[in-house]
Amino acid sequence: MKSPLALFRRRPRVSVIRLEGVIGAAGRLGGPSLTDARLAPLIEAAFRKGKPKAVALSINSPGGSAAQSSLIAARIRRLADELKIPVHAFVEDVAASGGYWLATAADRIHLDPNSLVGSIGVIYAGFGFPELLARHGIERRVHTAGVDKSMLDPFRPERQEDVDRLMALQRQIHGNFIDQVKERRGARLADRDLFTGEIWVGEGGIEVGLADEIGHLAPTMRRLYGDDLRFSMIAPRRPLFRRLGVPGVADAVGEAIGTAEAASHWARFGLAAP
């Protein structure tokens, strides 16, 4: 027979932060986004509300802004270290590029057998239209104060000095990404070049040290912290009109733009945006 006092015993709790979508600019004009400013109060609540036993990151992201990835991951680590709370990352479809940067904020990274991880690199993609303009007799007029202000202008022929400058910037960001992975994963990393932009699936990511084990959120957390564990989902509050089922104009426009931008990020991994 259970003691009557058991009814008043506080059950252990795990805070769950869902990190889904493209990181950074996809949230323009009210659409969904993963940015440090938007996530800051949620991350604070996850660590400070109710003295959680652990924090779980539920990640499904193809990447995005390197700066926002760094800011979000750093915020998670600061709170984890300050409050001595373990952090676990659980990857769904993908944690690649900036999405993997977020995963490195965790002490342990858990995968589904079909999860994609990696893509530790930096990418720039664009288009060039100078011949199209010339063909239609359109004159491009650009006036800048500073010779580099119109770097990589898509309406003029590509300049090698612009490409060299871009590559130098990319090497700096790539180096910061590599430092983050090495600092967080340490001796768990395989003795090979993992920073070429390659991706791995499930067990392959574990074999090279980018993740720790196959495991889903609820059963893994209960195995580690007890069968009577409670899960507290930390999510942003939707705008009033959204809660009433009536999207505003800014919401609708923002979502349309965000969907188009997100589709290209997810498509790089053969996935459709959720």
PDB file of N, CA, C and O in Angstrom, residues 211-257:
ATOM      1  N   ALA A 211      26.984  12.066 -32.470  1.00  0.00           N
ATOM      2  CA  ALA A 211      25.857  11.772 -31.585  1.00  0.00           C
ATOM      3  C   ALA A 211      26.253  10.621 -30.669  1.00  0.00           C
ATOM      4  O   ALA A 211      27.299   9.984 -30.863  1.00  0.00           O
ATOM      5  N   ASP A 212      25.407  10.356 -29.658  1.00  0.00           N
ATOM      6  CA  ASP A 212      25.779   9.391 -28.625  1.00  0.00           C
ATOM      7  C   ASP A 212      25.009   8.084 -28.671  1.00  0.00           C
ATOM      8  O   ASP A 212      25.569   7.030 -28.383  1.00  0.00           O
ATOM      9  N   GLU A 213      23.724   8.133 -29.007  1.00  0.00           N
ATOM     10  CA  GLU A 213      22.952   6.893 -28.993  1.00  0.00           C
ATOM     11  C   GLU A 213      21.648   7.061 -29.737  1.00  0.00           C
ATOM     12  O   GLU A 213      21.196   8.186 -30.001  1.00  0.00           O
ATOM     13  N   ILE A 214      21.060   5.914 -30.100  1.00  0.00           N
ATOM     14  CA  ILE A 214      19.719   5.885 -30.656  1.00  0.00           C
ATOM     15  C   ILE A 214      18.735   5.922 -29.490  1.00  0.00           C
ATOM     16  O   ILE A 214      18.864   5.142 -28.542  1.00  0.00           O
ATOM     17  N   GLY A 215      17.780   6.832 -29.545  1.00  0.00           N
ATOM     18  CA  GLY A 215      16.811   6.913 -28.458  1.00  0.00           C
ATOM     19  C   GLY A 215      15.818   8.027 -28.677  1.00  0.00           C
ATOM     20  O   GLY A 215      16.182   9.095 -29.182  1.00  0.00           O
ATOM     21  N   HIS A 216      14.564   7.768 -28.318  1.00  0.00           N
ATOM     22  CA  HIS A 216      13.508   8.766 -28.435  1.00  0.00           C
ATOM     23  C   HIS A 216      13.299   9.463 -27.101  1.00  0.00           C
ATOM     24  O   HIS A 216      13.668   8.938 -26.037  1.00  0.00           O
ATOM     25  N   LEU A 217      12.698  10.634 -27.129  1.00  0.00           N
ATOM     26  CA  LEU A 217      12.679  11.523 -25.977  1.00  0.00           C
ATOM     27  C   LEU A 217      12.042  10.897 -24.733  1.00  0.00           C
ATOM     28  O   LEU A 217      12.702  10.762 -23.698  1.00  0.00           O
ATOM     29  N   ALA A 218      10.768  10.522 -24.797  1.00  0.00           N
ATOM     30  CA  ALA A 218      10.063  10.073 -23.590  1.00  0.00           C
ATOM     31  C   ALA A 218      10.682   8.820 -22.969  1.00  0.00           C
ATOM     32  O   ALA A 218      10.997   8.817 -21.762  1.00  0.00           O
ATOM     33  N   PRO A 219      10.887   7.744 -23.724  1.00  0.00           N
ATOM     34  CA  PRO A 219      11.457   6.552 -23.078  1.00  0.00           C
ATOM     35  C   PRO A 219      12.878   6.757 -22.577  1.00  0.00           C
ATOM     36  O   PRO A 219      13.260   6.205 -21.528  1.00  0.00           O
ATOM     37  N   THR A 220      13.664   7.547 -23.292  1.00  0.00           N
ATOM     38  CA  THR A 220      15.042   7.781 -22.841  1.00  0.00           C
ATOM     39  C   THR A 220      15.062   8.581 -21.551  1.00  0.00           C
ATOM     40  O   THR A 220      15.799   8.259 -20.604  1.00  0.00           O
ATOM     41  N   MET A 221      14.264   9.632 -21.478  1.00  0.00           N
ATOM     42  CA  MET A 221      14.231  10.451 -20.270  1.00  0.00           C
ATOM     43  C   MET A 221      13.684   9.659 -19.077  1.00  0.00           C
ATOM     44  O   MET A 221      14.169   9.805 -17.950  1.00  0.00           O
ATOM     45  N   ARG A 222      12.697   8.811 -19.307  1.00  0.00           N
ATOM     46  CA  ARG A 222      12.161   8.002 -18.206  1.00  0.00           C
ATOM     47  C   ARG A 222      13.193   6.969 -17.738  1.00  0.00           C
ATOM     48  O   ARG A 222      13.301   6.673 -16.545  1.00  0.00           O
ATOM     49  N   ARG A 223      13.956   6.430 -18.683  1.00  0.00           N
ATOM     50  CA  ARG A 223      15.007   5.479 -18.298  1.00  0.00           C
ATOM     51  C   ARG A 223      16.065   6.159 -17.426  1.00  0.00           C
ATOM     52  O   ARG A 223      16.571   5.561 -16.469  1.00  0.00           O
ATOM     53  N   LEU A 224      16.368   7.416 -17.743  1.00  0.00           N
ATOM     54  CA  LEU A 224      17.418   8.122 -17.029  1.00  0.00           C
ATOM     55  C   LEU A 224      16.948   8.777 -15.734  1.00  0.00           C
ATOM     56  O   LEU A 224      17.704   8.874 -14.766  1.00  0.00           O
ATOM     57  N   TYR A 225      15.673   9.232 -15.713  1.00  0.00           N
ATOM     58  CA  TYR A 225      15.232  10.056 -14.591  1.00  0.00           C
ATOM     59  C   TYR A 225      13.996   9.521 -13.870  1.00  0.00           C
ATOM     60  O   TYR A 225      13.479  10.174 -12.977  1.00  0.00           O
ATOM     61  N   GLY A 226      13.524   8.318 -14.230  1.00  0.00           N
ATOM     62  CA  GLY A 226      12.434   7.715 -13.481  1.00  0.00           C
ATOM     63  C   GLY A 226      11.149   7.583 -14.278  1.00  0.00           C
ATOM     64  O   GLY A 226      10.821   8.437 -15.101  1.00  0.00           O
ATOM     65  N   ASP A 227      10.403   6.519 -13.994  1.00  0.00           N
ATOM     66  CA  ASP A 227       9.172   6.237 -14.730  1.00  0.00           C
ATOM     67  C   ASP A 227       8.060   7.237 -14.439  1.00  0.00           C
ATOM     68  O   ASP A 227       7.140   7.407 -15.240  1.00  0.00           O
ATOM     69  N   ASP A 228       8.120   7.898 -13.272  1.00  0.00           N
ATOM     70  CA  ASP A 228       7.053   8.838 -12.929  1.00  0.00           C
ATOM     71  C   ASP A 228       7.365  10.264 -13.382  1.00  0.00           C
ATOM     72  O   ASP A 228       6.784  11.241 -12.904  1.00  0.00           O
ATOM     73  N   LEU A 229       8.259  10.385 -14.328  1.00  0.00           N
ATOM     74  CA  LEU A 229       8.698  11.685 -14.825  1.00  0.00           C
ATOM     75  C   LEU A 229       7.545  12.454 -15.469  1.00  0.00           C
ATOM     76  O   LEU A 229       6.708  11.887 -16.160  1.00  0.00           O
ATOM     77  N   ARG A 230       7.515  13.764 -15.231  1.00  0.00           N
ATOM     78  CA  ARG A 230       6.576  14.658 -15.913  1.00  0.00           C
ATOM     79  C   ARG A 230       7.327  15.440 -16.980  1.00  0.00           C
ATOM     80  O   ARG A 230       8.477  15.816 -16.788  1.00  0.00           O
ATOM     81  N   PHE A 231       6.653  15.717 -18.092  1.00  0.00           N
ATOM     82  CA  PHE A 231       7.248  16.509 -19.162  1.00  0.00           C
ATOM     83  C   PHE A 231       6.530  17.854 -19.250  1.00  0.00           C
ATOM     84  O   PHE A 231       5.303  17.908 -19.319  1.00  0.00           O
ATOM     85  N   SER A 232       7.310  18.916 -19.233  1.00  0.00           N
ATOM     86  CA  SER A 232       6.761  20.262 -19.343  1.00  0.00           C
ATOM     87  C   SER A 232       7.183  20.855 -20.676  1.00  0.00           C
ATOM     88  O   SER A 232       8.352  21.162 -20.895  1.00  0.00           O
ATOM     89  N   MET A 233       6.229  21.008 -21.589  1.00  0.00           N
ATOM     90  CA  MET A 233       6.514  21.543 -22.917  1.00  0.00           C
ATOM     91  C   MET A 233       6.601  23.060 -22.851  1.00  0.00           C
ATOM     92  O   MET A 233       5.674  23.728 -22.365  1.00  0.00           O
ATOM     93  N   ILE A 234       7.704  23.595 -23.312  1.00  0.00           N
ATOM     94  CA  ILE A 234       7.914  25.042 -23.325  1.00  0.00           C
ATOM     95  C   ILE A 234       7.746  25.526 -24.754  1.00  0.00           C
ATOM     96  O   ILE A 234       8.533  25.185 -25.639  1.00  0.00           O
ATOM     97  N   ALA A 235       6.693  26.312 -24.985  1.00  0.00           N
ATOM     98  CA  ALA A 235       6.398  26.761 -26.347  1.00  0.00           C
ATOM     99  C   ALA A 235       5.926  28.211 -26.312  1.00  0.00           C
ATOM    100  O   ALA A 235       5.363  28.661 -25.303  1.00  0.00           O
ATOM    101  N   PRO A 236       6.155  28.965 -27.407  1.00  0.00           N
ATOM    102  CA  PRO A 236       5.709  30.364 -27.435  1.00  0.00           C
ATOM    103  C   PRO A 236       4.192  30.457 -27.473  1.00  0.00           C
ATOM    104  O   PRO A 236       3.511  29.589 -28.014  1.00  0.00           O
ATOM    105  N   ARG A 237       3.664  31.509 -26.868  1.00  0.00           N
ATOM    106  CA  ARG A 237       2.231  31.764 -26.897  1.00  0.00           C
ATOM    107  C   ARG A 237       1.864  32.361 -28.245  1.00  0.00           C
ATOM    108  O   ARG A 237       2.476  33.330 -28.698  1.00  0.00           O
ATOM    109  N   ARG A 238       0.885  31.807 -28.897  1.00  0.00           N
ATOM    110  CA  ARG A 238       0.481  32.309 -30.211  1.00  0.00           C
ATOM    111  C   ARG A 238      -0.283  33.627 -30.068  1.00  0.00           C
ATOM    112  O   ARG A 238      -0.935  33.865 -29.057  1.00  0.00           O
ATOM    113  N   PRO A 239      -0.243  34.500 -31.111  1.00  0.00           N
ATOM    114  CA  PRO A 239      -1.022  35.733 -31.069  1.00  0.00           C
ATOM    115  C   PRO A 239      -2.509  35.440 -30.886  1.00  0.00           C
ATOM    116  O   PRO A 239      -3.000  34.372 -31.245  1.00  0.00           O
ATOM    117  N   LEU A 240      -3.253  36.429 -30.327  1.00  0.00           N
ATOM    118  CA  LEU A 240      -4.664  36.251 -30.026  1.00  0.00           C
ATOM    119  C   LEU A 240      -5.456  35.788 -31.239  1.00  0.00           C
ATOM    120  O   LEU A 240      -6.249  34.843 -31.156  1.00  0.00           O
ATOM    121  N   PHE A 241      -5.259  36.463 -32.387  1.00  0.00           N
ATOM    122  CA  PHE A 241      -6.033  36.091 -33.571  1.00  0.00           C
ATOM    123  C   PHE A 241      -5.719  34.669 -34.010  1.00  0.00           C
ATOM    124  O   PHE A 241      -6.580  33.961 -34.510  1.00  0.00           O
ATOM    125  N   ARG A 242      -4.471  34.247 -33.805  1.00  0.00           N
ATOM    126  CA  ARG A 242      -4.113  32.874 -34.143  1.00  0.00           C
ATOM    127  C   ARG A 242      -4.854  31.889 -33.237  1.00  0.00           C
ATOM    128  O   ARG A 242      -5.328  30.850 -33.667  1.00  0.00           O
ATOM    129  N   ARG A 243      -4.915  32.232 -31.931  1.00  0.00           N
ATOM    130  CA  ARG A 243      -5.606  31.345 -30.997  1.00  0.00           C
ATOM    131  C   ARG A 243      -7.090  31.241 -31.315  1.00  0.00           C
ATOM    132  O   ARG A 243      -7.735  30.232 -31.032  1.00  0.00           O
ATOM    133  N   LEU A 244      -7.624  32.313 -31.910  1.00  0.00           N
ATOM    134  CA  LEU A 244      -9.035  32.301 -32.291  1.00  0.00           C
ATOM    135  C   LEU A 244      -9.260  31.691 -33.673  1.00  0.00           C
ATOM    136  O   LEU A 244     -10.393  31.597 -34.141  1.00  0.00           O
ATOM    137  N   GLY A 245      -8.152  31.314 -34.336  1.00  0.00           N
ATOM    138  CA  GLY A 245      -8.273  30.706 -35.657  1.00  0.00           C
ATOM    139  C   GLY A 245      -8.410  31.698 -36.785  1.00  0.00           C
ATOM    140  O   GLY A 245      -8.818  31.350 -37.888  1.00  0.00           O
ATOM    141  N   VAL A 246      -8.067  32.986 -36.519  1.00  0.00           N
ATOM    142  CA  VAL A 246      -8.192  34.024 -37.550  1.00  0.00           C
ATOM    143  C   VAL A 246      -6.822  34.654 -37.751  1.00  0.00           C
ATOM    144  O   VAL A 246      -6.419  35.539 -36.983  1.00  0.00           O
ATOM    145  N   PRO A 247      -6.028  34.213 -38.732  1.00  0.00           N
ATOM    146  CA  PRO A 247      -4.701  34.779 -38.941  1.00  0.00           C
ATOM    147  C   PRO A 247      -4.763  36.211 -39.424  1.00  0.00           C
ATOM    148  O   PRO A 247      -5.645  36.583 -40.200  1.00  0.00           O
ATOM    149  N   GLY A 248      -3.852  37.041 -38.927  1.00  0.00           N
ATOM    150  CA  GLY A 248      -3.760  38.403 -39.413  1.00  0.00           C
ATOM    151  C   GLY A 248      -3.046  38.462 -40.749  1.00  0.00           C
ATOM    152  O   GLY A 248      -2.449  37.496 -41.211  1.00  0.00           O
ATOM    153  N   VAL A 249      -3.094  39.646 -41.368  1.00  0.00           N
ATOM    154  CA  VAL A 249      -2.452  39.812 -42.677  1.00  0.00           C
ATOM    155  C   VAL A 249      -0.949  39.606 -42.561  1.00  0.00           C
ATOM    156  O   VAL A 249      -0.336  38.910 -43.369  1.00  0.00           O
ATOM    157  N   ALA A 250      -0.329  40.194 -41.530  1.00  0.00           N
ATOM    158  CA  ALA A 250       1.121  40.030 -41.362  1.00  0.00           C
ATOM    159  C   ALA A 250       1.478  38.569 -41.151  1.00  0.00           C
ATOM    160  O   ALA A 250       2.482  38.077 -41.661  1.00  0.00           O
ATOM    161  N   ASP A 251       0.646  37.852 -40.377  1.00  0.00           N
ATOM    162  CA  ASP A 251       0.895  36.428 -40.172  1.00  0.00           C
ATOM    163  C   ASP A 251       0.860  35.669 -41.474  1.00  0.00           C
ATOM    164  O   ASP A 251       1.716  34.842 -41.762  1.00  0.00           O
ATOM    165  N   ALA A 252      -0.173  35.944 -42.280  1.00  0.00           N
ATOM    166  CA  ALA A 252      -0.338  35.214 -43.531  1.00  0.00           C
ATOM    167  C   ALA A 252       0.806  35.493 -44.492  1.00  0.00           C
ATOM    168  O   ALA A 252       1.358  34.584 -45.111  1.00  0.00           O
ATOM    169  N   VAL A 253       1.178  36.775 -44.623  1.00  0.00           N
ATOM    170  CA  VAL A 253       2.285  37.134 -45.510  1.00  0.00           C
ATOM    171  C   VAL A 253       3.590  36.546 -44.999  1.00  0.00           C
ATOM    172  O   VAL A 253       4.386  35.976 -45.749  1.00  0.00           O
ATOM    173  N   GLY A 254       3.807  36.672 -43.678  1.00  0.00           N
ATOM    174  CA  GLY A 254       5.036  36.142 -43.095  1.00  0.00           C
ATOM    175  C   GLY A 254       5.157  34.652 -43.279  1.00  0.00           C
ATOM    176  O   GLY A 254       6.225  34.139 -43.589  1.00  0.00           O
ATOM    177  N   GLU A 255       4.057  33.949 -43.092  1.00  0.00           N
ATOM    178  CA  GLU A 255       4.100  32.499 -43.261  1.00  0.00           C
ATOM    179  C   GLU A 255       4.378  32.111 -44.702  1.00  0.00           C
ATOM    180  O   GLU A 255       5.077  31.145 -44.969  1.00  0.00           O
ATOM    181  N   ALA A 256       3.816  32.862 -45.653  1.00  0.00           N
ATOM    182  CA  ALA A 256       4.057  32.558 -47.067  1.00  0.00           C
ATOM    183  C   ALA A 256       5.527  32.736 -47.418  1.00  0.00           C
ATOM    184  O   ALA A 256       6.144  31.893 -48.078  1.00  0.00           O
ATOM    185  N   ILE A 257       6.116  33.844 -46.940  1.00  0.00           N
ATOM    186  CA  ILE A 257       7.540  34.085 -47.201  1.00  0.00           C
ATOM    187  C   ILE A 257       8.395  33.048 -46.485  1.00  0.00           C
ATOM    188  O   ILE A 257       9.330  32.480 -47.054  1.00  0.00           O
TER     189      ILE A 257
END
